[in-house]
PDB file of C-alpha atoms in Angstrom:
ATOM      1  CA  MET U 263     -58.678  49.737 -47.904  1.00 67.00           C
ATOM      2  CA  THR U 264     -56.246  49.729 -50.987  1.00 89.00           C
ATOM      3  CA  TYR U 265     -52.925  50.517 -51.068  1.00 88.00           C
ATOM      4  CA  LYS U 266     -53.285  53.996 -52.334  1.00 88.00           C
ATOM      5  CA  SER U 267     -56.139  55.181 -49.936  1.00 89.00           C
ATOM      6  CA  PHE U 268     -54.036  54.069 -47.062  1.00 88.00           C
ATOM      7  CA  ILE U 269     -51.075  56.116 -48.255  1.00 89.00           C
ATOM      8  CA  LEU U 270     -53.174  58.917 -48.801  1.00 88.00           C
ATOM      9  CA  VAL U 271     -54.502  58.480 -44.876  1.00 88.00           C
ATOM     10  CA  LEU U 272     -51.146  58.134 -43.897  1.00 88.00           C
ATOM     11  CA  MET U 273     -49.962  61.307 -45.541  1.00 89.00           C
ATOM     12  CA  ALA U 274     -52.940  63.320 -43.939  1.00 87.00           C
ATOM     13  CA  LEU U 275     -52.131  62.219 -40.400  1.00 86.00           C
ATOM     14  CA  THR U 276     -48.656  63.139 -41.072  1.00 86.00           C
ATOM     15  CA  LEU U 277     -49.167  66.433 -42.074  1.00 81.00           C
ATOM     16  CA  LEU U 278     -51.997  67.214 -39.352  1.00 79.00           C
ATOM     17  CA  SER U 279     -49.382  65.813 -36.895  1.00 79.00           C
ATOM     18  CA  GLY U 280     -47.117  68.322 -38.382  1.00 77.00           C
ATOM     19  CA  PHE U 281     -49.105  71.267 -37.866  1.00 72.00           C
ATOM     20  CA  LEU U 282     -49.798  70.443 -34.276  1.00 73.00           C
ATOM     21  CA  VAL U 283     -46.319  69.316 -33.453  1.00 70.00           C
ATOM     22  CA  VAL U 284     -44.292  72.106 -34.971  1.00 68.00           C
ATOM     23  CA  PRO U 285     -45.503  75.531 -33.422  1.00 65.00           C
ATOM     24  CA  GLY U 286     -44.591  73.883 -30.111  1.00 64.00           C
ATOM     25  CA  LEU U 287     -41.006  73.158 -31.323  1.00 58.00           C
ATOM     26  CA  SER U 288     -40.493  76.883 -31.872  1.00 57.00           C
ATOM     27  CA  ARG U 289     -40.908  77.732 -28.061  1.00 57.00           C
ATOM     28  CA  LEU U 290     -37.968  75.429 -27.406  1.00 56.00           C
ATOM     29  CA  LYS U 291     -35.792  77.894 -29.271  1.00 60.00           C
ATOM     30  CA  HIS U 292     -37.103  80.839 -26.989  1.00 67.00           C
ATOM     31  CA  ASN U 293     -35.962  79.996 -23.466  1.00 82.00           C
ATOM     32  CA  SER U 294     -35.767  83.431 -21.385  1.00 88.00           C
ATOM     33  CA  GLU U 295     -32.703  81.938 -19.172  1.00 91.00           C
ATOM     34  CA  ILE U 296     -30.729  81.333 -22.091  1.00 91.00           C
ATOM     35  CA  ASP U 297     -31.724  84.880 -23.627  1.00 91.00           C
ATOM     36  CA  TYR U 298     -30.532  86.517 -20.112  1.00 94.00           C
ATOM     37  CA  LEU U 299     -27.229  84.114 -20.028  1.00 93.00           C
ATOM     38  CA  THR U 300     -26.410  85.048 -23.768  1.00 92.00           C
ATOM     39  CA  ASP U 301     -26.624  88.789 -22.550  1.00 94.00           C
ATOM     40  CA  HIS U 302     -24.631  88.222 -19.621  1.00 95.00           C
ATOM     41  CA  PRO U 303     -21.966  85.944 -20.854  1.00 94.00           C
ATOM     42  CA  ASP U 304     -19.846  86.475 -17.426  1.00 95.00           C
ATOM     43  CA  THR U 305     -22.914  84.977 -15.798  1.00 95.00           C
ATOM     44  CA  ALA U 306     -22.912  82.051 -18.228  1.00 94.00           C
ATOM     45  CA  PHE U 307     -19.243  81.219 -17.746  1.00 94.00           C
ATOM     46  CA  LYS U 308     -19.447  81.272 -14.159  1.00 95.00           C
ATOM     47  CA  ILE U 309     -22.440  79.073 -13.887  1.00 95.00           C
ATOM     48  CA  PHE U 310     -21.164  76.619 -16.566  1.00 94.00           C
ATOM     49  CA  SER U 311     -17.463  76.650 -14.873  1.00 93.00           C
ATOM     50  CA  GLN U 312     -19.457  75.423 -11.565  1.00 94.00           C
ATOM     51  CA  CYS U 313     -21.488  73.196 -13.347  1.00 92.00           C
ATOM     52  CA  LYS U 314     -18.156  71.284 -14.764  1.00 90.00           C
ATOM     53  CA  THR U 315     -17.561  70.371 -11.086  1.00 92.00           C
ATOM     54  CA  GLU U 316     -20.891  70.140  -9.561  1.00 92.00           C
ATOM     55  CA  VAL U 317     -24.413  69.949 -10.995  1.00 91.00           C
ATOM     56  CA  SER U 318     -26.797  71.361  -8.459  1.00 91.00           C
ATOM     57  CA  ASP U 319     -29.571  72.140 -10.923  1.00 91.00           C
ATOM     58  CA  VAL U 320     -29.619  70.365 -14.225  1.00 93.00           C
ATOM     59  CA  ASN U 321     -31.900  72.727 -16.158  1.00 92.00           C
ATOM     60  CA  ARG U 322     -29.706  75.831 -15.239  1.00 93.00           C
ATOM     61  CA  CYS U 323     -26.627  74.035 -16.075  1.00 93.00           C
ATOM     62  CA  TYR U 324     -28.093  73.082 -19.623  1.00 93.00           C
ATOM     63  CA  ASN U 325     -29.074  76.386 -20.099  1.00 94.00           C
ATOM     64  CA  ALA U 326     -25.628  77.762 -19.225  1.00 94.00           C
ATOM     65  CA  TYR U 327     -24.021  74.943 -21.634  1.00 94.00           C
ATOM     66  CA  SER U 328     -26.343  75.590 -24.495  1.00 93.00           C
ATOM     67  CA  THR U 329     -25.414  79.136 -24.215  1.00 94.00           C
ATOM     68  CA  ALA U 330     -21.821  78.390 -23.822  1.00 94.00           C
ATOM     69  CA  VAL U 331     -22.086  76.611 -26.951  1.00 93.00           C
ATOM     70  CA  ASN U 332     -23.723  79.699 -28.880  1.00 92.00           C
ATOM     71  CA  LEU U 333     -21.309  82.117 -27.704  1.00 93.00           C
ATOM     72  CA  ALA U 334     -18.310  79.849 -28.502  1.00 91.00           C
ATOM     73  CA  ASN U 335     -19.791  79.265 -32.130  1.00 90.00           C
ATOM     74  CA  THR U 336     -20.182  83.002 -33.034  1.00 88.00           C
ATOM     75  CA  THR U 337     -18.934  84.641 -35.966  1.00 87.00           C
ATOM     76  CA  ASP U 338     -18.191  87.785 -34.699  1.00 88.00           C
ATOM     77  CA  CYS U 339     -14.688  88.802 -35.634  1.00 87.00           C
ATOM     78  CA  SER U 340     -14.182  91.864 -33.835  1.00 89.00           C
ATOM     79  CA  SER U 341     -11.576  91.657 -30.950  1.00 87.00           C
ATOM     80  CA  ALA U 342     -13.835  91.491 -28.313  1.00 88.00           C
ATOM     81  CA  GLY U 343     -15.890  88.538 -30.413  1.00 88.00           C
ATOM     82  CA  ILE U 344     -12.727  86.696 -30.897  1.00 87.00           C
ATOM     83  CA  ASP U 345     -12.064  86.801 -27.183  1.00 89.00           C
ATOM     84  CA  GLN U 346     -15.358  85.409 -26.161  1.00 91.00           C
ATOM     85  CA  GLN U 347     -15.285  82.718 -28.764  1.00 90.00           C
ATOM     86  CA  PHE U 348     -11.667  81.718 -27.400  1.00 90.00           C
ATOM     87  CA  ARG U 349     -12.899  82.011 -23.776  1.00 91.00           C
ATOM     88  CA  PHE U 350     -15.954  79.755 -24.264  1.00 92.00           C
ATOM     89  CA  LYS U 351     -14.319  77.283 -26.794  1.00 91.00           C
ATOM     90  CA  THR U 352     -11.719  76.604 -24.024  1.00 90.00           C
ATOM     91  CA  LEU U 353     -14.487  76.208 -21.719  1.00 90.00           C
ATOM     92  CA  ILE U 354     -16.597  73.631 -23.706  1.00 90.00           C
ATOM     93  CA  GLU U 355     -13.832  71.698 -25.647  1.00 87.00           C
ATOM     94  CA  SER U 356     -11.160  69.437 -24.495  1.00 83.00           C
ATOM     95  CA  SER U 357      -8.781  70.877 -26.779  1.00 82.00           C
ATOM     96  CA  SER U 358      -5.423  72.862 -26.271  1.00 86.00           C
ATOM     97  CA  ALA U 359      -5.374  76.409 -26.668  1.00 84.00           C
ATOM     98  CA  ARG U 360      -3.502  76.101 -29.745  1.00 87.00           C
ATOM     99  CA  THR U 361      -6.229  73.857 -31.281  1.00 88.00           C
ATOM    100  CA  VAL U 362      -9.262  76.347 -30.270  1.00 86.00           C
ATOM    101  CA  ALA U 363      -7.159  79.160 -31.885  1.00 86.00           C
ATOM    102  CA  ASP U 364      -6.747  77.712 -35.182  1.00 86.00           C
ATOM    103  CA  GLU U 365     -10.656  76.532 -35.096  1.00 87.00           C
ATOM    104  CA  ILE U 366     -11.183  80.357 -34.507  1.00 86.00           C
ATOM    105  CA  LYS U 367      -8.841  81.269 -37.504  1.00 87.00           C
ATOM    106  CA  ILE U 368     -10.822  79.077 -39.583  1.00 88.00           C
ATOM    107  CA  VAL U 369     -13.710  81.842 -38.890  1.00 86.00           C
ATOM    108  CA  CYS U 370     -11.796  84.744 -38.748  1.00 86.00           C
ATOM    109  CA  PRO U 371      -8.639  84.572 -40.791  1.00 85.00           C
ATOM    110  CA  ASN U 372      -7.395  87.898 -39.621  1.00 83.00           C
ATOM    111  CA  ALA U 373      -7.730  87.004 -35.844  1.00 76.00           C
ATOM    112  CA  ARG U 374      -5.198  88.010 -33.560  1.00 78.00           C
ATOM    113  CA  ILE U 375      -5.414  85.614 -30.570  1.00 76.00           C
ATOM    114  CA  ASN U 376      -3.453  85.889 -27.421  1.00 73.00           C
ATOM    115  CA  ILE U 377      -2.990  82.411 -25.968  1.00 71.00           C
ATOM    116  CA  PRO U 378      -2.296  82.382 -22.350  1.00 69.00           C
ATOM    117  CA  LEU U 379       0.733  80.525 -21.246  1.00 58.00           C
ATOM    118  CA  THR U 380       0.111  77.647 -19.036  1.00 56.00           C
TER     119      THR U 380
END
């Protein structure tokens, strides 16, 4: 087998495997529990807060963490969106409240963030 035909066969196998694998990857994005937790951020906050101290169900904790990361990284600059970003960023990051507020101000320059006194 010549080098050229070897490369052609290898490319064909790569394309074929791509067509078989890629449709399965799209299902990973659509997790019904993550969708539910995104619609119910208080529940996501409660579950992930509990998971930080004790993990009883790994899948549930992973879904709560994924939801928390998504909610922390939104670009919603409304008052409620900024409060949600602050709440979830302080939950998932080991940063000070001032650092989290500065991160949010990069995305939302006109944000007014009330940093709780600790």
